[in-house]
XYZ file of C-alpha atoms in Angstrom:
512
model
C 36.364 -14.017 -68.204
C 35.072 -10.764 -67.219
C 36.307 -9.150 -63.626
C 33.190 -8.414 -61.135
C 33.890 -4.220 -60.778
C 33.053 -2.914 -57.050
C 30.432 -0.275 -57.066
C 31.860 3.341 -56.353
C 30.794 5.124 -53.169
C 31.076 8.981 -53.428
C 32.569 10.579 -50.101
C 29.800 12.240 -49.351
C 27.383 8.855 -49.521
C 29.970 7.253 -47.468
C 29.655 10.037 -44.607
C 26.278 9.609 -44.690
C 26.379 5.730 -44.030
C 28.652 6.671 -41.428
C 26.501 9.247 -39.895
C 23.146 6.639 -39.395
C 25.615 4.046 -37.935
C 26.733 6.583 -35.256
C 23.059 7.882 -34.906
C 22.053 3.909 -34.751
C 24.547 3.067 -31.686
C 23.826 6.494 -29.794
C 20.208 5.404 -29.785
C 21.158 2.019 -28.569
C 22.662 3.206 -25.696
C 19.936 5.870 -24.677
C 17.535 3.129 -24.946
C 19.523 1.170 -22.654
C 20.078 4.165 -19.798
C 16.025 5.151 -20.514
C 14.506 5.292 -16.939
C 11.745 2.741 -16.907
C 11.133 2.668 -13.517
C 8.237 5.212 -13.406
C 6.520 1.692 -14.286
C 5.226 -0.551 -11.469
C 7.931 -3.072 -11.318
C 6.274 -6.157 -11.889
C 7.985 -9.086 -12.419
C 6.232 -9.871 -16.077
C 7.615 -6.638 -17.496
C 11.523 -6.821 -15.824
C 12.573 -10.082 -15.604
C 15.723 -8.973 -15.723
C 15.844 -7.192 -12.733
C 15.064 -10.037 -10.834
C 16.964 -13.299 -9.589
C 15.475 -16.273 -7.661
C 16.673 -16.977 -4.238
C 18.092 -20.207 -4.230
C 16.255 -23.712 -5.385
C 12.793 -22.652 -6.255
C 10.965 -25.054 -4.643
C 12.855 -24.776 -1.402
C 12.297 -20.785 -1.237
C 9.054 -20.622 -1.992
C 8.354 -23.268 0.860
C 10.280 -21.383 3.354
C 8.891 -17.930 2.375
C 5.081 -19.080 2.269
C 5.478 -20.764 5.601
C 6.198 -17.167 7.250
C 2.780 -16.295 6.261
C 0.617 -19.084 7.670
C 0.240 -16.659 10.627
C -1.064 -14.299 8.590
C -3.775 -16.040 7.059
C -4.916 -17.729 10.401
C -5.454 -14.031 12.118
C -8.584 -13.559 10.279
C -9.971 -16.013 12.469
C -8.651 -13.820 15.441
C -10.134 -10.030 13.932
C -13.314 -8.921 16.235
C -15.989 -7.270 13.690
C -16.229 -3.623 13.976
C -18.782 -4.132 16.525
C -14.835 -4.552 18.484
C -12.367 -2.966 16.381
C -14.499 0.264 16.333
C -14.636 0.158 20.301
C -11.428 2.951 20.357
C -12.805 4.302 16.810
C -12.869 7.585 17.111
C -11.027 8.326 20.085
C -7.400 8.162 18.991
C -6.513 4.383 20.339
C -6.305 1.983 17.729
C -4.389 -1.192 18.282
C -2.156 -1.324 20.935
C 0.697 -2.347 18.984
C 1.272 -1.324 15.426
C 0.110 -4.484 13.454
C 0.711 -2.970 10.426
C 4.695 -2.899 10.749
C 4.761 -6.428 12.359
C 5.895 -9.432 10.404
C 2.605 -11.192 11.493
C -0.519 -8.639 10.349
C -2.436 -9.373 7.153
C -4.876 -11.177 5.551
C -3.669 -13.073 2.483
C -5.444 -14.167 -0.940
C -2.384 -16.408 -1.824
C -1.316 -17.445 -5.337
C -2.766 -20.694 -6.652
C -1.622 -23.736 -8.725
C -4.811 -23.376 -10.465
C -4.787 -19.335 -10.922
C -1.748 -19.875 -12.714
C -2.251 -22.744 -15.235
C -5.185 -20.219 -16.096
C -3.123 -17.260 -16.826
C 0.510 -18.560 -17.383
C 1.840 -16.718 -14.158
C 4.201 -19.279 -12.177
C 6.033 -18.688 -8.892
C 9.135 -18.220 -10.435
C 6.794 -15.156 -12.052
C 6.362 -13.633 -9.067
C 8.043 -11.166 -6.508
C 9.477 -12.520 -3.132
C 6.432 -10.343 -1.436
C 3.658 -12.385 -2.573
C 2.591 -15.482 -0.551
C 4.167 -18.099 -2.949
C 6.618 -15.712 -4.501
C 10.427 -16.100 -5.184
C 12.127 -13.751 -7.515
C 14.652 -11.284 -5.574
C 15.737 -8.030 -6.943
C 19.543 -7.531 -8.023
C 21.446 -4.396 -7.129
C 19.875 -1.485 -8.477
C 20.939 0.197 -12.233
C 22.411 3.693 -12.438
C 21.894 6.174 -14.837
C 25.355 5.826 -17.172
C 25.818 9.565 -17.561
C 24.382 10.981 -13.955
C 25.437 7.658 -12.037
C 22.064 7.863 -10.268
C 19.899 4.798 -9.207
C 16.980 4.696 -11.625
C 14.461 3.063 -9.657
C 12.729 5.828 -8.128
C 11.721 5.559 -4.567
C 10.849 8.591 -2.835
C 7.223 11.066 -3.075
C 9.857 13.155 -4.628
C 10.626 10.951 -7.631
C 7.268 10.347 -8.937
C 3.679 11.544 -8.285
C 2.094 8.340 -9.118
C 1.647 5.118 -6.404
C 2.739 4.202 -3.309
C 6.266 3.097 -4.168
C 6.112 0.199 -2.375
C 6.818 -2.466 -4.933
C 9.963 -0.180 -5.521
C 10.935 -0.291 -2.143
C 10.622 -3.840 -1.476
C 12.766 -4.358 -4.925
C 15.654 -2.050 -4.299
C 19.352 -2.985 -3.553
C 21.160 -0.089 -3.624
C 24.070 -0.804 -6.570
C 27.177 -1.132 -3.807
C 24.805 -3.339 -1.838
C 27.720 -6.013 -1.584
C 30.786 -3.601 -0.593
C 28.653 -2.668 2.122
C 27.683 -6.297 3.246
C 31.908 -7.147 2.747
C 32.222 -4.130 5.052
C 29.978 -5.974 7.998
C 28.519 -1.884 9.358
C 24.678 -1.978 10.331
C 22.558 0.580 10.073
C 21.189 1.197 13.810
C 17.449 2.222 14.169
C 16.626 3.277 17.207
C 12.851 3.085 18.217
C 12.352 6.199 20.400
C 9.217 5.314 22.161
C 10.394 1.345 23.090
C 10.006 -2.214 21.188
C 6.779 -2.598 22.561
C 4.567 -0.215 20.320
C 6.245 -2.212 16.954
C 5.780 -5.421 18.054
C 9.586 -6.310 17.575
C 12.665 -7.560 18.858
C 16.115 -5.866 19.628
C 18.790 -7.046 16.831
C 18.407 -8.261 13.336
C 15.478 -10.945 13.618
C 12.811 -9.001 11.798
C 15.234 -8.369 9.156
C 16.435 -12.047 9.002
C 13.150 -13.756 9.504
C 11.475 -11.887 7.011
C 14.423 -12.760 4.206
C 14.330 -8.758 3.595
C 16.876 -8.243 0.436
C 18.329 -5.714 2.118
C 18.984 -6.883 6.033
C 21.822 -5.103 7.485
C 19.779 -3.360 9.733
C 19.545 -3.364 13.576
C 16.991 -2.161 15.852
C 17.355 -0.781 19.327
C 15.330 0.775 22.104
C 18.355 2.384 23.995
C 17.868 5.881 23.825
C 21.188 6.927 24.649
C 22.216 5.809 21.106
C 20.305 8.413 19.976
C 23.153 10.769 19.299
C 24.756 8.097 16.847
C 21.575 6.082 15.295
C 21.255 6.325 11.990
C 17.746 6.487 11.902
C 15.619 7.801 14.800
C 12.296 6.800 14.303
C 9.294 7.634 16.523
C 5.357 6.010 16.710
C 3.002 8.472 17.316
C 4.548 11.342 19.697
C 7.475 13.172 19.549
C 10.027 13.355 22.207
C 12.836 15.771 21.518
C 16.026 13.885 22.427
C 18.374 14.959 25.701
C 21.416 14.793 23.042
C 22.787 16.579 20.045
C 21.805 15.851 16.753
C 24.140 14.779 13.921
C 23.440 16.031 10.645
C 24.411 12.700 9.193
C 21.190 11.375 10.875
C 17.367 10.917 9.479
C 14.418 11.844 11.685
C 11.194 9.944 10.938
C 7.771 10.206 12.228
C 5.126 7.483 11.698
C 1.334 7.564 12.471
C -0.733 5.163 12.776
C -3.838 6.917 12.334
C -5.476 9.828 10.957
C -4.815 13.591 11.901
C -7.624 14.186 14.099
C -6.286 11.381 16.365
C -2.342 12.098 16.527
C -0.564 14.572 18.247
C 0.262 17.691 16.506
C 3.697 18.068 16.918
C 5.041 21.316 17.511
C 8.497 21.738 16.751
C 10.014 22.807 13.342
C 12.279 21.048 11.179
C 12.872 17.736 12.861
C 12.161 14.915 10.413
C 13.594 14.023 7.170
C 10.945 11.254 6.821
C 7.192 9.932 7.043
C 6.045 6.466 7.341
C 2.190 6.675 7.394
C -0.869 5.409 5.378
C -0.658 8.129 3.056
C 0.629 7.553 -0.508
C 2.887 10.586 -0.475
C 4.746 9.567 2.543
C 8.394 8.524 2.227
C 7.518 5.241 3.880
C 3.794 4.393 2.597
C 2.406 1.805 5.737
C -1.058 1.279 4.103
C -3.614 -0.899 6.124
C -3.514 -3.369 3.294
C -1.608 -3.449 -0.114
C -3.238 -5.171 -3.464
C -1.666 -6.358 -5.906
C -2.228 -7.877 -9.542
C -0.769 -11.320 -9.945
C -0.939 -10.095 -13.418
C -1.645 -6.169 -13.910
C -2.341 -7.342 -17.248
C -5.746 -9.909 -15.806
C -7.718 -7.443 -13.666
C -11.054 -9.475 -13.884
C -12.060 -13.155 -14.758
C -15.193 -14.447 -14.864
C -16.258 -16.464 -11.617
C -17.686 -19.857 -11.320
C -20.746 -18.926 -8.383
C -23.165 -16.726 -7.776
C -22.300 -14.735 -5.046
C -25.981 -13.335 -4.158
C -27.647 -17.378 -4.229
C -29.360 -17.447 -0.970
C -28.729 -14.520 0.622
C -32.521 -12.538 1.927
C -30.428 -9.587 3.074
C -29.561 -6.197 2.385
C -27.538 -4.143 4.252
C -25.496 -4.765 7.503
C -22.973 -2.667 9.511
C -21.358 -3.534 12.633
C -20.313 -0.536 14.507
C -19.878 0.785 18.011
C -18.867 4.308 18.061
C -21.846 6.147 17.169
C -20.107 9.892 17.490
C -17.831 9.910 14.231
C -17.289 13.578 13.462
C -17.668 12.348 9.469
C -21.977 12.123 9.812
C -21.796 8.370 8.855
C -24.103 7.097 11.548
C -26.775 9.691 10.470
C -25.907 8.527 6.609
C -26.807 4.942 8.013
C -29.981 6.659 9.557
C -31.188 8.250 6.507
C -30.557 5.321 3.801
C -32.942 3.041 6.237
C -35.335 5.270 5.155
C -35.069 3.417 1.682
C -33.797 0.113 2.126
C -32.746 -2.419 4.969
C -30.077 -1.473 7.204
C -29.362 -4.116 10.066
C -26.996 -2.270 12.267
C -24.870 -4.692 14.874
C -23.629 -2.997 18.052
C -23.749 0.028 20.721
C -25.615 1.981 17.780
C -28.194 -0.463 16.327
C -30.405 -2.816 17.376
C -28.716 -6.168 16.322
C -26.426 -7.463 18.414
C -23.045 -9.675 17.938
C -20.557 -10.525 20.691
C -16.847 -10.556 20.124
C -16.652 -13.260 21.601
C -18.180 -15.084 18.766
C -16.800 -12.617 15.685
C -16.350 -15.571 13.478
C -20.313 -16.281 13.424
C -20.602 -12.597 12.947
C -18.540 -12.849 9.493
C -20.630 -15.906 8.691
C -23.867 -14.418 9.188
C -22.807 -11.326 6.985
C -21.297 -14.229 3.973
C -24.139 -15.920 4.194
C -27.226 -13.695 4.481
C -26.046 -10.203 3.373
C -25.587 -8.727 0.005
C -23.983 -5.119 0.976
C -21.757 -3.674 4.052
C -20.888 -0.476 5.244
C -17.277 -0.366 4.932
C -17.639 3.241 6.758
C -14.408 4.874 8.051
C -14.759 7.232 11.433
C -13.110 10.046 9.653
C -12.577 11.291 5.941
C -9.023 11.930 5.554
C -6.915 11.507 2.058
C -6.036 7.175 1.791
C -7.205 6.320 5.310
C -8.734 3.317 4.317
C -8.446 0.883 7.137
C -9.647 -3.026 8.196
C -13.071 -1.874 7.902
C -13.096 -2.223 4.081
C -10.151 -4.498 3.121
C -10.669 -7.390 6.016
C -13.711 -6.900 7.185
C -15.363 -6.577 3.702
C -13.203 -7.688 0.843
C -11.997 -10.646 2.684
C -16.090 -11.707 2.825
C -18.259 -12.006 -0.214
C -20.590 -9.285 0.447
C -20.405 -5.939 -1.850
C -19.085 -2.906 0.095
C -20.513 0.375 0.254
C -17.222 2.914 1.545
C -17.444 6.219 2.997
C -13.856 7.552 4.088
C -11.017 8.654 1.586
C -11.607 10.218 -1.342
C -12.963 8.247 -4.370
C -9.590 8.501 -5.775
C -7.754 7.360 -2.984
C -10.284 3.799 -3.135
C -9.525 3.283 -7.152
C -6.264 3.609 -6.023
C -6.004 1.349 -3.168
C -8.459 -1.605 -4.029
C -9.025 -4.641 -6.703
C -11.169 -2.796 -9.792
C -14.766 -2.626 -9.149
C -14.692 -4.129 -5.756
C -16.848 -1.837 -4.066
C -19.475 1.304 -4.161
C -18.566 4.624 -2.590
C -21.442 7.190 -0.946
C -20.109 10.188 -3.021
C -21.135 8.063 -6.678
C -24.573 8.981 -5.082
C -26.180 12.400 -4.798
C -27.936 11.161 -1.799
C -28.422 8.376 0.890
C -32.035 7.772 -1.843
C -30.120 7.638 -4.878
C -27.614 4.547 -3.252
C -30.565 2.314 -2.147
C -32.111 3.084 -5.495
C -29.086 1.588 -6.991
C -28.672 -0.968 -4.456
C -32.306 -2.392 -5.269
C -31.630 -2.811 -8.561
C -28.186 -4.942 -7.440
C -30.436 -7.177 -5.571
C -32.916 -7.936 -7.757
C -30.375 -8.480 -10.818
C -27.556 -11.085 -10.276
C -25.835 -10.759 -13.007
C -25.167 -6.762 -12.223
C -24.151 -7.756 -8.281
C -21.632 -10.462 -9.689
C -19.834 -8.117 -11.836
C -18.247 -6.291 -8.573
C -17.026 -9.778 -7.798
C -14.521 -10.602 -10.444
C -11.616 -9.147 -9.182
C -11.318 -12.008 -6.883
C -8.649 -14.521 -7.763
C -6.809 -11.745 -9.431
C -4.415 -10.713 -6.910
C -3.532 -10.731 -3.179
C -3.151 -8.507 -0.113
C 1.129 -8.465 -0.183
C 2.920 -8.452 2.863
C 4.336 -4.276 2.338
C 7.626 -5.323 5.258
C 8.020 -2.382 6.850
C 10.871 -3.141 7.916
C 12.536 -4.404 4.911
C 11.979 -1.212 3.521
C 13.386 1.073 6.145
C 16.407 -0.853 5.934
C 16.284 -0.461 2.008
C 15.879 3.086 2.082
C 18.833 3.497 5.060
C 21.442 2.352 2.279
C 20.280 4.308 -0.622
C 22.921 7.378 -0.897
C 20.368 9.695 -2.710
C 18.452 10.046 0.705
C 21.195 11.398 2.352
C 22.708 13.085 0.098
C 21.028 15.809 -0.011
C 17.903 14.754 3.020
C 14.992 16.798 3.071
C 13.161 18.195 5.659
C 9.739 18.962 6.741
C 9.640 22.551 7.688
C 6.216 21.968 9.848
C 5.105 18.585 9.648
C 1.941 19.815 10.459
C 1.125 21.612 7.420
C 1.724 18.113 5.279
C -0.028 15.989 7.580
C -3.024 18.036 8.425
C -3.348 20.995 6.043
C -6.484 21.989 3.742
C -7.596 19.519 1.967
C -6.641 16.118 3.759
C -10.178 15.734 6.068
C -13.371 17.050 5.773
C -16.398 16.487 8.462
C -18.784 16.169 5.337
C -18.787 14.372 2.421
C -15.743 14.725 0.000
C -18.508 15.859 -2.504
C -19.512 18.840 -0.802
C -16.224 19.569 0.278
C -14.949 20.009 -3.714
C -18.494 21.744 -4.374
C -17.228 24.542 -1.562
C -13.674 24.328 -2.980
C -13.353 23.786 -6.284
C -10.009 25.137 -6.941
C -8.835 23.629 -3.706
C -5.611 20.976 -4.427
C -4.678 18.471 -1.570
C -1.299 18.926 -0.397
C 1.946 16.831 -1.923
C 5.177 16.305 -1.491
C 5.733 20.290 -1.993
C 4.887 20.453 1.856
C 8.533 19.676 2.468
C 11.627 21.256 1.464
């Protein structure tokens, strides 16, 4: 019987096997380091990164319950005939409802969405109204030992973070629980701008991922807080500073109505509506269910019934931005029913409800119109007062940019598409006379939701990640970031690029 014979392998074939086996398990292992986070972390694409909290069922009860409030204060928002009655002059809500648990108006998750679409609970982040996956302690880069989610303006030029944020643990998250220390914020100008208690509450009742945080309002802590955070004005503590402490500033709302703040090289941090802020506290947040399903085709008509055109409700009729004279001059070419202290139609806030019902049912378009145009302020005005409805807004405010950015795809119109106030009511004729045209803006809805952002969560997220303080930044003149060239112009954002074409808006290279 003859005796099988083992093919030969010369040396040099045998190095070269060798060679592509070594190449093969390097490339394994760079794959597995490879910093994905520059992608929005959505549950769909990272499963892994995510963990439910507890019995499904249970959480997602207990976490949709805390925003029941949120979805009954619709009821409670005065049109702008109300909300405008500070527009303007630098008031704005009394207390900041964006950084309260209790402030937003919800498009919740449905049983039926998600049959549709495959996209469960279980599928989605604890932020949305019905979702349950929690983030587990953030990865490090093997060879640099750095987190790789990226979470600062610093990190990446593109979005608002937020998703990050409210996803991060830092990796040594449960050392530092073991260990028991809080982080102390102290709230320089009192608990009664934030809408929040002393203690832990906000960071227990809101089930933030990262809670061991505390909040105080006793100033004499300022010398030891961790993080000294301040709404609106800045008053320079009576105490030293550490240099193991973070300074932030947050405004509410735009530059022309917030102090300019003239010291140098006090804070480390921003938490405004700006998407290059280290904290981004946007009016509203959308997000994709699925970013994958940004439109589905809708089972109404959304412009059955409705005899008319254009409404507005508005009360401050001296907005350095020209909108009332826009309003003016587009009546010239279609119907403009104006509600308020500068129009002719009146609506009471006492009965604001009617006044939404009156725009759902007999109204095709509304003037989503911002008092000033500043870079992302985009406030209630367009997300609850007219994507919350189902009319078609028109926006005049932030950039065009800043709105594709910031809203559900083709959800509204914005004045600088439009050469002129002529050219938008041209185009806004032929919406109302073909149906199938005005629906398309409306298929975006079912999509997504307005998330909850927690503010708070993320402050307390961003207190335990090392990298910030490391090596904490600072802004030389806060000033020159918050209200340099190119963040408002009086006139329309399309004349303002015509005068300054090579003109760049300012970024995170304001700071040092």
């Amino acid at each position: 019987m003859a005796r099988m014979r083992l093919a030969k392998v010369s040396p040099k074939k045998c190095f070269f096997l060798v060679l592509c086996f070594a190449v093969l398990i390097l490339l394994v292992f760079n794959l597995r380091d490879k910093d994905w986070s520059g992608r929005t972390p959505h549950v769909l694409y990272a499963r892994d990164d995510y963990q439910p909290l507890g019995d499904g069922n249970d959480a997602r009860n207990e976490i949709a319950t805390s925003h029941v409030a949120n979805r009954a204060t619709l009821k409670q928002l005065p049109a702008d005939v109300d909300v405008d009655g500070n527009d303007g002059n630098g008031g704005g809500p009394s207390k900041d409802s964006r950084a309260s648990a209790d402030y937003g108006v919800r498009q919740p998750w449905s049983e039926e969405r998600s049959k549709k679409d495959g996209v469960t609970a279980a599928d989605l982040p604890w932020y949305f109204s019905q979702g349950v996956r929690y983030p587990k302690p953030a990865r490090r880069n093997r060879k640099t030992n750095k987190r790789l989610a990226r979470l600062l303006p610093s990190e990446t030029a593109r979005g608002d973070r937020i998703s990050n944020q409210l996803m991060f643990i830092p990796p040594n998250y449960e050392t530092i629980k073991r260990k028991g220390k809080l982080k102390t914020i102290l709230v320089y100008n009192g608990l009664s701008p934030w809408n929040v208690k002393a203690g832990r509450d906000v960071f227990l009742s809101s089930k933030c991922p990262v809670s061991t945080c505390t909040i105080t309002a006793q100033r004499e802590k300022a010398a030891t807080a961790d993080l000294v955070l301040y709404k609106d004005h800045y008053i320079p503590p009576a105490v030293p500073r550490s240099p193991y402490q973070i300074y932030m500033m947050y405004f509410l709302e735009c530059p022309y109505h917030t102090q300019h703040v003239k010291y140098p090289d006090v804070f480390n941090w921003t938490a405004t509506y700006r998407k290059d802020s280290d904290i981004v506290a946007p009016y509203e947040k959308w997000e994709y269910f699925d970013p994958r399903v940004r439109q589905i085709e809708q089972d109404r008509n959304y412009a059955l019934n409705k005899t008319r055109k254009v409404a507005w409700f508005v009360s401050n009729c001296g907005a350095r931005n020209g909108r009332l004279q826009y309003a003016h001059e587009l009546q010239k070419y279609i119907a403009v029913d104006i509600y308020g202290a500068c129009g002719t139609f009146k609506c009471s806030r006492n009965t604001a409800e009617r006044c939404f019902e009156i725009l759902d049912r007999d109204y095709k378009f509304y003037l989503a119109f911002e008092n000033s145009n500043c870079k992302d302020y985009i406030t209630e005005k367009f997300f609850v007062n007219a994507l919350t409805r189902n009319v078609l807004p028109i926006v005049m405010g932030a950039r065009p940019e800043d709105y594709e950015a910031s809203s559900p795809q083709k959800s509204y119109l914005h004045v600088d598409e439009f050469a002129s106030p002529k050219e938008l009511a041209e185009y806004l004729h032929l919406l109302d006379r073909n149906d199938e045209l005005y629906n398309s803006y409306f298929k975006w809805k079912g999509t997504g939701e307005f998330i909850n952002t927690y503010y708070w969560c993320r402050v307390c997220a961003m207190l335990h990640d090392d990298a910030s303080f490391r090596k904490p930044k600072w802004y030389g003149d806060i000033n020159d970031w918050w209200r340099g060239p190119g963040v408002c112009t009086n006139g329309s954002w399309r004349n303002y690029r015509a005068r300054n074409p090579a003109d760049k808006s300012p970024s995170s290279d304001a700071h040092r």
